[in-house]
PDB file of C-alpha atoms in Angstrom:
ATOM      1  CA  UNK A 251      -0.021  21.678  21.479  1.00 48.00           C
ATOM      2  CA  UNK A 252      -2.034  21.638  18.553  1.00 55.00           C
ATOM      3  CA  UNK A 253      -0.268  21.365  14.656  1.00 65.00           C
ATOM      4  CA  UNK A 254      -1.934  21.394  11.404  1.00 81.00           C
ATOM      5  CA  UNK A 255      -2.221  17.547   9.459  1.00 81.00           C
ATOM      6  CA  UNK A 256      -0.406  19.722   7.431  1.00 79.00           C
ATOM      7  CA  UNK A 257       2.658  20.189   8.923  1.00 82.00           C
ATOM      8  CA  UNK A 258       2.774  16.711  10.563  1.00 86.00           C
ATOM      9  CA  UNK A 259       2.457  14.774   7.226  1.00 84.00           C
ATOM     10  CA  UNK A 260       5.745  17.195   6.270  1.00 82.00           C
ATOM     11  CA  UNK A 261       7.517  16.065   9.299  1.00 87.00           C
ATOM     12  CA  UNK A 262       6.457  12.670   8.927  1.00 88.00           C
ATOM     13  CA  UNK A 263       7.517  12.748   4.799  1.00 86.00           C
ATOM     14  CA  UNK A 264      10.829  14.226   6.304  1.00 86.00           C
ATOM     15  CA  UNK A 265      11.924  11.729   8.680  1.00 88.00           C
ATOM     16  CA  UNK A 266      10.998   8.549   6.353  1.00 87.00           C
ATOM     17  CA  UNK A 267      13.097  10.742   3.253  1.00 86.00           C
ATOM     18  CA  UNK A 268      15.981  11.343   5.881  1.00 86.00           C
ATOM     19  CA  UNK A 269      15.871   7.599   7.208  1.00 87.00           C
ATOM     20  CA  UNK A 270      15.283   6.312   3.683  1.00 86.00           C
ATOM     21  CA  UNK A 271      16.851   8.485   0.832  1.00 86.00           C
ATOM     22  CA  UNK A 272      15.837   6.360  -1.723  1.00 85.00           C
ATOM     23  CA  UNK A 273      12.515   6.838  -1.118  1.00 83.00           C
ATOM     24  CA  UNK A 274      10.034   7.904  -3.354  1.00 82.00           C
ATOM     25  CA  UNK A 275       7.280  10.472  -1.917  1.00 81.00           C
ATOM     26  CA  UNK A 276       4.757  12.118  -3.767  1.00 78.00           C
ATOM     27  CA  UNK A 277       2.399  14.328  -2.440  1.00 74.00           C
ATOM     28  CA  UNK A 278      -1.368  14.420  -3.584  1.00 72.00           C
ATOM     29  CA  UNK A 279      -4.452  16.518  -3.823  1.00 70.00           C
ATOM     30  CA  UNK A 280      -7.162  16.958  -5.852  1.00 67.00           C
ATOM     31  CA  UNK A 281      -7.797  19.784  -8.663  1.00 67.00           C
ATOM     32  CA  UNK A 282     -10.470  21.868 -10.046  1.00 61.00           C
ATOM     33  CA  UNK A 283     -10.868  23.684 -13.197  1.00 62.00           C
ATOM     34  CA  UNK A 284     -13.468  25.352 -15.776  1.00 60.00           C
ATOM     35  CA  UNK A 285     -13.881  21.615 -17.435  1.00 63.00           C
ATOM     36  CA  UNK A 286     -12.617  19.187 -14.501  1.00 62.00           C
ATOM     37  CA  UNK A 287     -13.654  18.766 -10.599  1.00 61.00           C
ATOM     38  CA  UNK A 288     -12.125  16.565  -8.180  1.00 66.00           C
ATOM     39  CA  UNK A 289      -9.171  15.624 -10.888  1.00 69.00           C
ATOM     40  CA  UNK A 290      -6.330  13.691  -8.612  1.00 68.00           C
ATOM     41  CA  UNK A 291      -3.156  15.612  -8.898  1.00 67.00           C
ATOM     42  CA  UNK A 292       0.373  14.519  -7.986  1.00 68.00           C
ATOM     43  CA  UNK A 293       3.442  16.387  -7.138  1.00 67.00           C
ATOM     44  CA  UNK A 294       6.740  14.140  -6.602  1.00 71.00           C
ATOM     45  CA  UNK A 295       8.474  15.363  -3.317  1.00 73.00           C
ATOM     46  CA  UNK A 296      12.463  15.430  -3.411  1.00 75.00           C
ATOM     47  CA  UNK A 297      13.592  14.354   0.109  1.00 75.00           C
ATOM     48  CA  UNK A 298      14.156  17.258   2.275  1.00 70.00           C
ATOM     49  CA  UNK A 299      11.490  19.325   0.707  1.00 67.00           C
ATOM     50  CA  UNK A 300       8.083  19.761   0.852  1.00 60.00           C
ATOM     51  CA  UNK A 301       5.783  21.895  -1.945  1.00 55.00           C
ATOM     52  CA  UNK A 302       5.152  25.044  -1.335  1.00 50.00           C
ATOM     53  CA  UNK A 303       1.094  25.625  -0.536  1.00 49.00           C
ATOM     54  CA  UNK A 304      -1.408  26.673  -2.455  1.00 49.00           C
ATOM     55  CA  UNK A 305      -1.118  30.298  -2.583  1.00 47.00           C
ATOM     56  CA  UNK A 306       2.830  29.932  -4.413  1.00 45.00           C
ATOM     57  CA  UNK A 307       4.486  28.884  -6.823  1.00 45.00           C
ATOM     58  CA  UNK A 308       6.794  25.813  -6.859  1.00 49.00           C
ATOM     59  CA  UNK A 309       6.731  22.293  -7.253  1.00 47.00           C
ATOM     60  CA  UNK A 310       2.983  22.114  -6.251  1.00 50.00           C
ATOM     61  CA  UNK A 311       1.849  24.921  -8.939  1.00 48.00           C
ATOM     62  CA  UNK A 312      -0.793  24.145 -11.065  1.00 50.00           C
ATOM     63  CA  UNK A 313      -1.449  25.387 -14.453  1.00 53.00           C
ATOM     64  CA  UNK A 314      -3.204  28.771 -14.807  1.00 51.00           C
ATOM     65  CA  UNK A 315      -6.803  28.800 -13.223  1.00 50.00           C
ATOM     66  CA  UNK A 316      -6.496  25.464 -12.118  1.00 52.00           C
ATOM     67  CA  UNK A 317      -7.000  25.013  -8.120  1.00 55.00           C
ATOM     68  CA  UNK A 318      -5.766  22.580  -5.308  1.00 55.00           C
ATOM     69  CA  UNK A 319      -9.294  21.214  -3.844  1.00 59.00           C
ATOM     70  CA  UNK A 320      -7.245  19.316  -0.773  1.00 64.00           C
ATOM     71  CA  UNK A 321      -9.628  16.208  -0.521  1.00 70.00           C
ATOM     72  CA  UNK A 322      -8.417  12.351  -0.245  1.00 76.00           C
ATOM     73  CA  UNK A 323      -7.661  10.436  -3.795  1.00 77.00           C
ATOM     74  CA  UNK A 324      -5.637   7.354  -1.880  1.00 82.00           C
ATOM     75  CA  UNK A 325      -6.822   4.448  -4.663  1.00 85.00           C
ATOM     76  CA  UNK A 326      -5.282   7.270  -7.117  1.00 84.00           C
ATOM     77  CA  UNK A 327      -2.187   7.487  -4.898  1.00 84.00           C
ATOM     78  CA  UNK A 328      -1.406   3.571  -4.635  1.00 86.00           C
ATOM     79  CA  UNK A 329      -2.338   3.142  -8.263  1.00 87.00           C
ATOM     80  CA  UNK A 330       0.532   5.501  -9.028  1.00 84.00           C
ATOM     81  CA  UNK A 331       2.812   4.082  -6.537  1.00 85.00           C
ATOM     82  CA  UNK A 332       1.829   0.553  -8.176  1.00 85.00           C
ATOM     83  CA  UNK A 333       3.027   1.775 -11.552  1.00 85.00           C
ATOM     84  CA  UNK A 334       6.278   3.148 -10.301  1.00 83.00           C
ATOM     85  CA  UNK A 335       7.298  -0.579  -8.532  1.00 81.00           C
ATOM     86  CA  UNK A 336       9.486  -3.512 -10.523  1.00 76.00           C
ATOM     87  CA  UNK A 337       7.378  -5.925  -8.449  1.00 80.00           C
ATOM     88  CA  UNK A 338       4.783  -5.707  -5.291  1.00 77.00           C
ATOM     89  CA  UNK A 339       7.146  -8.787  -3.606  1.00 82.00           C
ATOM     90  CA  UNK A 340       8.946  -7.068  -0.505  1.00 81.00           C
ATOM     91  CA  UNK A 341       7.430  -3.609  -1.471  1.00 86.00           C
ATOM     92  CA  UNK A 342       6.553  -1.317   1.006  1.00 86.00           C
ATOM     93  CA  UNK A 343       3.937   1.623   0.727  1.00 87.00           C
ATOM     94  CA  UNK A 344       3.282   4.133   3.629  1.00 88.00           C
ATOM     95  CA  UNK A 345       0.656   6.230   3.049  1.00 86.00           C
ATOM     96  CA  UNK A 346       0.500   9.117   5.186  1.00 86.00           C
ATOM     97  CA  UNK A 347      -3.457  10.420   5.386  1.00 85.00           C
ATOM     98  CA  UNK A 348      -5.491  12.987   7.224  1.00 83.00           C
ATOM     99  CA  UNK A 349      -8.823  11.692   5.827  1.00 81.00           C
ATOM    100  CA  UNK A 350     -10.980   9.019   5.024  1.00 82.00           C
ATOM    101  CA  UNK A 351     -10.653   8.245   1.029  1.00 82.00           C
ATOM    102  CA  UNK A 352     -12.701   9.619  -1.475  1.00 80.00           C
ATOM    103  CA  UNK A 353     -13.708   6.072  -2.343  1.00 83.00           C
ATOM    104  CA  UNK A 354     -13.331   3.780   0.448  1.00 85.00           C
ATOM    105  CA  UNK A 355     -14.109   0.688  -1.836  1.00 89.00           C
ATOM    106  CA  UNK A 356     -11.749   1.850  -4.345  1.00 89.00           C
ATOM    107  CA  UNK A 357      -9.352   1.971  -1.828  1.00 88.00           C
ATOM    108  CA  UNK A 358      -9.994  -1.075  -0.115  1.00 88.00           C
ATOM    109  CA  UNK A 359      -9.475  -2.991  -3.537  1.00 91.00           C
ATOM    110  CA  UNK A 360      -6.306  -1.366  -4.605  1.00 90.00           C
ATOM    111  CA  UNK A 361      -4.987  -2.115  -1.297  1.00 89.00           C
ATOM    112  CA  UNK A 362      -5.759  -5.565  -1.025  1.00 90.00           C
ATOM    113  CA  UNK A 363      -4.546  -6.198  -4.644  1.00 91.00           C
ATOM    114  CA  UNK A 364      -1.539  -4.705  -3.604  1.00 89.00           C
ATOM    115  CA  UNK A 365      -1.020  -6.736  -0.376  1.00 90.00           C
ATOM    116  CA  UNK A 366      -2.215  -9.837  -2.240  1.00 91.00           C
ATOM    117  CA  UNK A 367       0.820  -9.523  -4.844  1.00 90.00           C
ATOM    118  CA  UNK A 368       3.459  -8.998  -1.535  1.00 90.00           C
ATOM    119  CA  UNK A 369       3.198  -4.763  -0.529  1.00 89.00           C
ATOM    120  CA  UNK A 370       3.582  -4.500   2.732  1.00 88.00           C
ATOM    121  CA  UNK A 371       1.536  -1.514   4.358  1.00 87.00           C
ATOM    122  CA  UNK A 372       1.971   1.071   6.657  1.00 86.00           C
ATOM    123  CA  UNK A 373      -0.776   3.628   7.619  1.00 86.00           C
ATOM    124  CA  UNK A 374       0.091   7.047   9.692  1.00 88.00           C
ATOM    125  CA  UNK A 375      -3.580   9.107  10.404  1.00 87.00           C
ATOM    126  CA  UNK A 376      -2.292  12.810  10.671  1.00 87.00           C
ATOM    127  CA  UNK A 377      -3.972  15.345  12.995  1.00 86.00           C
ATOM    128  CA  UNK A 378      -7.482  14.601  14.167  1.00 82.00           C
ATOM    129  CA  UNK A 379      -8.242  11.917  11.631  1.00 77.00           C
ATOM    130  CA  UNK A 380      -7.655   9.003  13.881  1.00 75.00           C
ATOM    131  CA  UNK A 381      -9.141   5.425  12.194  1.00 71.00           C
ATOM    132  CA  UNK A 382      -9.868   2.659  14.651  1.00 64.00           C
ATOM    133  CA  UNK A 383      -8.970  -1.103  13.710  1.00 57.00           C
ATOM    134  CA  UNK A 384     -12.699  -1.926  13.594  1.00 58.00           C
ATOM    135  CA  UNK A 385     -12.580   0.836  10.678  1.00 67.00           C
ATOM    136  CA  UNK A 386      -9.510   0.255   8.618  1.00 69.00           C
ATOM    137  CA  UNK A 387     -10.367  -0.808   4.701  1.00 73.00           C
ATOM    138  CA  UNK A 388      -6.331  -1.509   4.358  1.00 78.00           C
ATOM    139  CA  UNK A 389      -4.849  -5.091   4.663  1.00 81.00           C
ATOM    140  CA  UNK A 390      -3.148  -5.810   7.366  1.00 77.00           C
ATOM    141  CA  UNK A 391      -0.999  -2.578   8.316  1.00 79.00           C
ATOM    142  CA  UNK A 392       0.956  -0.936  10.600  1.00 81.00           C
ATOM    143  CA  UNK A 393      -0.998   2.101  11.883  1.00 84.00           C
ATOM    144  CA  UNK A 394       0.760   4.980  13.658  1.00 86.00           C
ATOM    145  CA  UNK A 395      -1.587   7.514  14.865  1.00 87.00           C
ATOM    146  CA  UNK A 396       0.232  11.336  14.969  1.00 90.00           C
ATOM    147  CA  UNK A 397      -1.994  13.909  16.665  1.00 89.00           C
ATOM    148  CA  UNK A 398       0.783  16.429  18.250  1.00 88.00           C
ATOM    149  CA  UNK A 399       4.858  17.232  17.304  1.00 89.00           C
ATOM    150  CA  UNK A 400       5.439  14.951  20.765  1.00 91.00           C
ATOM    151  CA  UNK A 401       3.766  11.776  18.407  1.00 90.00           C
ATOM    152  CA  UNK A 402       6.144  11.854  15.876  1.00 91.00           C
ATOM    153  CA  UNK A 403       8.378   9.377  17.344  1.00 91.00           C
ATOM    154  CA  UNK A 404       5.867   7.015  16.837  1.00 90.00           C
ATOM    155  CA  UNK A 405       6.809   7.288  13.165  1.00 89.00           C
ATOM    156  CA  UNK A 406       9.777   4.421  14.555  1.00 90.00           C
ATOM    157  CA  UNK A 407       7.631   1.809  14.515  1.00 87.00           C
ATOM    158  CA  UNK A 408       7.083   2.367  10.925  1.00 85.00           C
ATOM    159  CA  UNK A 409      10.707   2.202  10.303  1.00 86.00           C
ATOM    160  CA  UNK A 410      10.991  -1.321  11.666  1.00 86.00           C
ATOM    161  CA  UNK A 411       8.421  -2.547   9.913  1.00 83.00           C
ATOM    162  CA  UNK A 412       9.907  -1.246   6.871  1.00 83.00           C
ATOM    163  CA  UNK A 413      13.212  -2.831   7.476  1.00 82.00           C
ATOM    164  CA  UNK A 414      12.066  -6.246   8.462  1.00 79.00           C
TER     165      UNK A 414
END
């Protein structure tokens, strides 16, 4: 049974939106244009839906000739998230990933900033991107690994954690 990272980051973005409405979730990507490459791009998420892909038009569309390069901008991603909370204390981030980070020291900093000021973190590898302990550049986390539709139950764990 094989799914796209895809479509289980959707399902996992659906069942933390339906077990958390207040959530926030943004979805993120990378841009290119005539004058910028690589430009971090974020689309908020309302919970229940999911941006359309590339090739439409909806909440994901980009300006004219601008295009969705897919890629990993996670430091971008908590940096955002960072400016949306009152206060790290009892914060929670879940970051939902298919891929190693564009910047991995970036990433690592940003992440142990936030953990240092009181985010908790929880990390869910989609599809075949599966990180080892050895190889995580988070702060202490919980890590749910999703590879099929029958591993998406796994996303419980990261409910608990999020309402301890």
């Amino acid at each position: 049974e094989y799914y796209s990272a895809g479509w289980l980051a959707w399902q996992v973005a659906g069942l933390l939106g339906q077990q958390f409405p207040t959530a926030e979730i943004f979805a993120w990507s990378t841009t290119s244009s005539s004058d910028t490459y690589n430009k971090p791009y974020a689309a908020p998420v309302a919970v229940g839906k999911r941006p359309l892909c590339r090739k439409h038009e909806g909440p994901f569309s980009r300006k004219s000739g601008t295009k969705l390069m897919g890629n990993t901008p996670e430091a971008e991603a908590m940096l955002h998230a960072q400016t949306l909370l009152a206060s790290n204390e009892n914060s929670v981030l879940v970051l939902v990933t298919d891929g190693e980070p564009q910047n991995k020291a970036r990433a690592h900093g940003v992440s142990h900033a936030m953990y240092q000021a009181g985010t908790r973190f929880s990390v869910v590898t989609v599809g075949s991107y599966q990180i080892s302990l050895e190889e995580m550049h988070y702060p202490p986390a919980t890590v749910v690994s999703i590879k099929t539709a029958k591993d998406l139950s796994k996303v419980s764990k990261t409910f608990a954690m999020m309402q301890e």
